Amino acid sequence: MGRYCQQRPDDAAALHLYALISERVGHLSLAAELAGRAIAVLEVAYEESEDSSIERQFAIANTTMARVQLASGAYSSALEYYESAAGILGDEQTGSLKIQNHFGVGLANFKLGRLQEAVEAFEEALGSAGDDTVAKGHVTVLLAQSLWAMRTEEAQESAKAQLLEW
């Protein structure tokens, strides 16, 4: 994959795929570099064509970069990329991408100690999850952890209720 990307440095799909593979095997700095290159290529392509499919790929690449930043401990940077992806998609943001963005924003805020913002993002993710029971389960656990971390009796009771309801 590395050789292919060297031969075709403007192939955004290949760069993004290589970034995903690198992320999966734990090479986060390489994944960030590749996702950044894919974002740059897609941004130029979108400015030239204003094609909605390129815009969606650009948003997905930003989500990948946000996830890599989150895994690297760069929580503020992760928030910026998640917000960028959400801004690109706007109201068209649907399905797993919408859940992933809200989930990531919540997790980054939780790690930054912004518990109220984390709770709000997790609640949005929960609302977006629909019938996706796996996503709902993950979001519910992190929502309960965020509520519990607020250390108020009301928030902790809400955390218990969320978990028991689930």
PDB file of C-alpha atoms in Angstrom:
ATOM      1  CA  MET A   1       0.000   0.000   0.000  1.00  0.00           C
ATOM      2  CA  GLY A   2       2.903   2.302   0.786  1.00  0.00           C
ATOM      3  CA  ARG A   3       4.416   1.765  -2.639  1.00  0.00           C
ATOM      4  CA  TYR A   4       1.116   2.385  -4.346  1.00  0.00           C
ATOM      5  CA  CYS A   5       0.684   5.668  -2.449  1.00  0.00           C
ATOM      6  CA  GLN A   6       4.242   6.706  -3.351  1.00  0.00           C
ATOM      7  CA  GLN A   7       3.481   6.111  -7.024  1.00  0.00           C
ATOM      8  CA  ARG A   8       0.100   7.853  -6.823  1.00  0.00           C
ATOM      9  CA  PRO A   9       0.416  10.582  -4.158  1.00  0.00           C
ATOM     10  CA  ASP A  10      -2.835  12.241  -5.276  1.00  0.00           C
ATOM     11  CA  ASP A  11      -5.026   9.156  -4.931  1.00  0.00           C
ATOM     12  CA  ALA A  12      -7.171  10.221  -1.983  1.00  0.00           C
ATOM     13  CA  ALA A  13      -8.939   6.859  -1.723  1.00  0.00           C
ATOM     14  CA  ALA A  14      -5.633   4.990  -1.482  1.00  0.00           C
ATOM     15  CA  LEU A  15      -4.234   7.452   1.051  1.00  0.00           C
ATOM     16  CA  HIS A  16      -7.374   7.145   3.149  1.00  0.00           C
ATOM     17  CA  LEU A  17      -7.362   3.351   2.948  1.00  0.00           C
ATOM     18  CA  TYR A  18      -3.704   3.270   3.961  1.00  0.00           C
ATOM     19  CA  ALA A  19      -4.532   5.630   6.855  1.00  0.00           C
ATOM     20  CA  LEU A  20      -7.301   3.279   7.993  1.00  0.00           C
ATOM     21  CA  ILE A  21      -4.978   0.272   7.829  1.00  0.00           C
ATOM     22  CA  SER A  22      -2.283   2.177   9.728  1.00  0.00           C
ATOM     23  CA  GLU A  23      -4.803   3.232  12.362  1.00  0.00           C
ATOM     24  CA  ARG A  24      -5.985  -0.344  12.777  1.00  0.00           C
ATOM     25  CA  VAL A  25      -2.474  -1.715  13.333  1.00  0.00           C
ATOM     26  CA  GLY A  26      -1.588   1.089  15.754  1.00  0.00           C
ATOM     27  CA  HIS A  27       0.696   3.221  13.589  1.00  0.00           C
ATOM     28  CA  LEU A  28      -1.064   6.407  14.598  1.00  0.00           C
ATOM     29  CA  SER A  29       1.536   8.938  13.443  1.00  0.00           C
ATOM     30  CA  LEU A  30       1.571   7.372   9.965  1.00  0.00           C
ATOM     31  CA  ALA A  31      -2.232   7.244   9.975  1.00  0.00           C
ATOM     32  CA  ALA A  32      -2.384  10.953  10.859  1.00  0.00           C
ATOM     33  CA  GLU A  33       0.077  11.837   8.103  1.00  0.00           C
ATOM     34  CA  LEU A  34      -1.836   9.821   5.500  1.00  0.00           C
ATOM     35  CA  ALA A  35      -5.244  11.109   6.575  1.00  0.00           C
ATOM     36  CA  GLY A  36      -3.872  14.659   6.419  1.00  0.00           C
ATOM     37  CA  ARG A  37      -2.629  14.078   2.891  1.00  0.00           C
ATOM     38  CA  ALA A  38      -5.990  12.594   1.874  1.00  0.00           C
ATOM     39  CA  ILE A  39      -7.791  15.592   3.372  1.00  0.00           C
ATOM     40  CA  ALA A  40      -5.545  17.989   1.428  1.00  0.00           C
ATOM     41  CA  VAL A  41      -6.110  16.134  -1.858  1.00  0.00           C
ATOM     42  CA  LEU A  42      -9.870  15.976  -1.310  1.00  0.00           C
ATOM     43  CA  GLU A  43     -10.061  19.644  -0.379  1.00  0.00           C
ATOM     44  CA  VAL A  44      -8.397  20.661  -3.643  1.00  0.00           C
ATOM     45  CA  ALA A  45     -10.590  18.262  -5.627  1.00  0.00           C
ATOM     46  CA  TYR A  46     -13.730  19.633  -3.997  1.00  0.00           C
ATOM     47  CA  GLU A  47     -12.738  23.252  -4.622  1.00  0.00           C
ATOM     48  CA  GLU A  48     -12.318  22.413  -8.301  1.00  0.00           C
ATOM     49  CA  SER A  49     -15.497  20.380  -8.784  1.00  0.00           C
ATOM     50  CA  GLU A  50     -17.851  21.062  -5.843  1.00  0.00           C
ATOM     51  CA  ASP A  51     -18.970  17.439  -6.268  1.00  0.00           C
ATOM     52  CA  SER A  52     -21.107  16.223  -3.352  1.00  0.00           C
ATOM     53  CA  SER A  53     -19.484  12.763  -3.367  1.00  0.00           C
ATOM     54  CA  ILE A  54     -16.045  14.361  -2.922  1.00  0.00           C
ATOM     55  CA  GLU A  55     -17.468  16.511  -0.147  1.00  0.00           C
ATOM     56  CA  ARG A  56     -18.709  13.382   1.644  1.00  0.00           C
ATOM     57  CA  GLN A  57     -15.298  11.693   1.218  1.00  0.00           C
ATOM     58  CA  PHE A  58     -13.718  14.859   2.646  1.00  0.00           C
ATOM     59  CA  ALA A  59     -16.005  14.659   5.686  1.00  0.00           C
ATOM     60  CA  ILE A  60     -15.220  10.959   6.188  1.00  0.00           C
ATOM     61  CA  ALA A  61     -11.472  11.656   5.937  1.00  0.00           C
ATOM     62  CA  ASN A  62     -11.883  14.362   8.597  1.00  0.00           C
ATOM     63  CA  THR A  63     -13.679  11.839  10.801  1.00  0.00           C
ATOM     64  CA  THR A  64     -10.817   9.393  10.337  1.00  0.00           C
ATOM     65  CA  MET A  65      -8.307  12.083  11.287  1.00  0.00           C
ATOM     66  CA  ALA A  66     -10.407  12.958  14.340  1.00  0.00           C
ATOM     67  CA  ARG A  67     -10.409   9.329  15.462  1.00  0.00           C
ATOM     68  CA  VAL A  68      -6.634   9.094  14.997  1.00  0.00           C
ATOM     69  CA  GLN A  69      -6.126  12.303  16.983  1.00  0.00           C
ATOM     70  CA  LEU A  70      -8.399  10.956  19.708  1.00  0.00           C
ATOM     71  CA  ALA A  71      -6.415   7.704  19.882  1.00  0.00           C
ATOM     72  CA  SER A  72      -3.184   9.729  20.025  1.00  0.00           C
ATOM     73  CA  GLY A  73      -4.409  11.752  22.991  1.00  0.00           C
ATOM     74  CA  ALA A  74      -4.734  15.001  21.002  1.00  0.00           C
ATOM     75  CA  TYR A  75      -8.265  15.642  22.239  1.00  0.00           C
ATOM     76  CA  SER A  76      -8.570  19.306  21.226  1.00  0.00           C
ATOM     77  CA  SER A  77      -7.371  18.492  17.733  1.00  0.00           C
ATOM     78  CA  ALA A  78      -9.821  15.591  17.558  1.00  0.00           C
ATOM     79  CA  LEU A  79     -12.665  17.963  18.447  1.00  0.00           C
ATOM     80  CA  GLU A  80     -11.651  20.307  15.632  1.00  0.00           C
ATOM     81  CA  TYR A  81     -11.720  17.507  13.065  1.00  0.00           C
ATOM     82  CA  TYR A  82     -15.038  16.129  14.342  1.00  0.00           C
ATOM     83  CA  GLU A  83     -16.554  19.609  14.190  1.00  0.00           C
ATOM     84  CA  SER A  84     -15.151  20.089  10.704  1.00  0.00           C
ATOM     85  CA  ALA A  85     -16.737  16.826   9.534  1.00  0.00           C
ATOM     86  CA  ALA A  86     -20.072  17.731  11.136  1.00  0.00           C
ATOM     87  CA  GLY A  87     -19.953  21.179   9.538  1.00  0.00           C
ATOM     88  CA  ILE A  88     -19.283  19.729   6.111  1.00  0.00           C
ATOM     89  CA  LEU A  89     -22.179  17.299   6.307  1.00  0.00           C
ATOM     90  CA  GLY A  90     -24.551  19.560   8.220  1.00  0.00           C
ATOM     91  CA  ASP A  91     -28.085  18.199   8.253  1.00  0.00           C
ATOM     92  CA  GLU A  92     -27.149  15.540   5.700  1.00  0.00           C
ATOM     93  CA  GLN A  93     -25.135  13.766   8.373  1.00  0.00           C
ATOM     94  CA  THR A  94     -26.852  10.406   8.832  1.00  0.00           C
ATOM     95  CA  GLY A  95     -26.430   6.930  10.191  1.00  0.00           C
ATOM     96  CA  SER A  96     -23.226   5.616  11.636  1.00  0.00           C
ATOM     97  CA  LEU A  97     -21.223   8.695  10.619  1.00  0.00           C
ATOM     98  CA  LYS A  98     -23.508  10.922  12.680  1.00  0.00           C
ATOM     99  CA  ILE A  99     -23.330   8.574  15.664  1.00  0.00           C
ATOM    100  CA  GLN A 100     -19.547   8.332  15.319  1.00  0.00           C
ATOM    101  CA  ASN A 101     -19.155  12.120  15.234  1.00  0.00           C
ATOM    102  CA  HIS A 102     -21.311  12.681  18.316  1.00  0.00           C
ATOM    103  CA  PHE A 103     -19.629   9.768  20.096  1.00  0.00           C
ATOM    104  CA  GLY A 104     -16.158  11.124  19.277  1.00  0.00           C
ATOM    105  CA  VAL A 105     -17.058  14.642  20.368  1.00  0.00           C
ATOM    106  CA  GLY A 106     -18.384  13.237  23.624  1.00  0.00           C
ATOM    107  CA  LEU A 107     -15.298  11.140  24.245  1.00  0.00           C
ATOM    108  CA  ALA A 108     -12.903  14.014  23.466  1.00  0.00           C
ATOM    109  CA  ASN A 109     -14.844  16.338  25.763  1.00  0.00           C
ATOM    110  CA  PHE A 110     -14.859  13.684  28.498  1.00  0.00           C
ATOM    111  CA  LYS A 111     -11.071  13.326  28.225  1.00  0.00           C
ATOM    112  CA  LEU A 112     -10.717  17.124  28.385  1.00  0.00           C
ATOM    113  CA  GLY A 113     -12.835  17.216  31.548  1.00  0.00           C
ATOM    114  CA  ARG A 114     -15.716  19.038  29.845  1.00  0.00           C
ATOM    115  CA  LEU A 115     -18.340  16.777  31.334  1.00  0.00           C
ATOM    116  CA  GLN A 116     -21.471  18.771  30.476  1.00  0.00           C
ATOM    117  CA  GLU A 117     -20.419  18.975  26.802  1.00  0.00           C
ATOM    118  CA  ALA A 118     -19.629  15.244  26.870  1.00  0.00           C
ATOM    119  CA  VAL A 119     -23.068  14.420  28.274  1.00  0.00           C
ATOM    120  CA  GLU A 120     -24.751  16.540  25.597  1.00  0.00           C
ATOM    121  CA  ALA A 121     -22.780  14.877  22.798  1.00  0.00           C
ATOM    122  CA  PHE A 122     -23.490  11.381  24.156  1.00  0.00           C
ATOM    123  CA  GLU A 123     -27.194  12.212  24.419  1.00  0.00           C
ATOM    124  CA  GLU A 124     -27.151  13.347  20.774  1.00  0.00           C
ATOM    125  CA  ALA A 125     -25.365  10.122  19.807  1.00  0.00           C
ATOM    126  CA  LEU A 126     -27.962   8.125  21.702  1.00  0.00           C
ATOM    127  CA  GLY A 127     -30.733   9.958  19.886  1.00  0.00           C
ATOM    128  CA  SER A 128     -29.046   9.291  16.540  1.00  0.00           C
ATOM    129  CA  ALA A 129     -28.492   5.590  17.230  1.00  0.00           C
ATOM    130  CA  GLY A 130     -32.056   4.600  16.356  1.00  0.00           C
ATOM    131  CA  ASP A 131     -32.292   0.796  16.325  1.00  0.00           C
ATOM    132  CA  ASP A 132     -28.520   0.237  16.456  1.00  0.00           C
ATOM    133  CA  THR A 133     -28.319  -1.655  19.757  1.00  0.00           C
ATOM    134  CA  VAL A 134     -24.529  -2.007  19.677  1.00  0.00           C
ATOM    135  CA  ALA A 135     -24.032   1.749  19.301  1.00  0.00           C
ATOM    136  CA  LYS A 136     -26.685   2.435  21.934  1.00  0.00           C
ATOM    137  CA  GLY A 137     -24.894   0.151  24.373  1.00  0.00           C
ATOM    138  CA  HIS A 138     -21.516   1.846  23.904  1.00  0.00           C
ATOM    139  CA  VAL A 139     -23.017   5.323  24.105  1.00  0.00           C
ATOM    140  CA  THR A 140     -25.083   4.484  27.188  1.00  0.00           C
ATOM    141  CA  VAL A 141     -22.031   3.269  29.089  1.00  0.00           C
ATOM    142  CA  LEU A 142     -20.023   6.406  28.289  1.00  0.00           C
ATOM    143  CA  LEU A 143     -23.013   8.642  29.014  1.00  0.00           C
ATOM    144  CA  ALA A 144     -23.367   6.987  32.421  1.00  0.00           C
ATOM    145  CA  GLN A 145     -19.623   7.372  33.098  1.00  0.00           C
ATOM    146  CA  SER A 146     -19.808  11.069  32.199  1.00  0.00           C
ATOM    147  CA  LEU A 147     -22.834  11.608  34.414  1.00  0.00           C
ATOM    148  CA  TRP A 148     -21.186   9.740  37.280  1.00  0.00           C
ATOM    149  CA  ALA A 149     -18.013  11.820  36.920  1.00  0.00           C
ATOM    150  CA  MET A 150     -20.052  14.996  37.450  1.00  0.00           C
ATOM    151  CA  ARG A 151     -20.262  13.928  41.117  1.00  0.00           C
ATOM    152  CA  THR A 152     -23.671  15.359  41.833  1.00  0.00           C
ATOM    153  CA  GLU A 153     -26.394  13.212  43.340  1.00  0.00           C
ATOM    154  CA  GLU A 154     -28.784  14.064  40.522  1.00  0.00           C
ATOM    155  CA  ALA A 155     -26.250  13.182  37.807  1.00  0.00           C
ATOM    156  CA  GLN A 156     -25.303   9.929  39.506  1.00  0.00           C
ATOM    157  CA  GLU A 157     -28.956   8.933  39.840  1.00  0.00           C
ATOM    158  CA  SER A 158     -29.381   9.695  36.160  1.00  0.00           C
ATOM    159  CA  ALA A 159     -26.345   7.513  35.378  1.00  0.00           C
ATOM    160  CA  LYS A 160     -27.879   4.629  37.312  1.00  0.00           C
ATOM    161  CA  ALA A 161     -31.203   5.110  35.553  1.00  0.00           C
ATOM    162  CA  GLN A 162     -29.503   5.119  32.112  1.00  0.00           C
ATOM    163  CA  LEU A 163     -27.728   1.851  32.840  1.00  0.00           C
ATOM    164  CA  LEU A 164     -30.763   0.151  34.383  1.00  0.00           C
ATOM    165  CA  GLU A 165     -32.971   1.269  31.507  1.00  0.00           C
ATOM    166  CA  TRP A 166     -30.508  -0.139  29.021  1.00  0.00           C
TER     167      TRP A 166
END
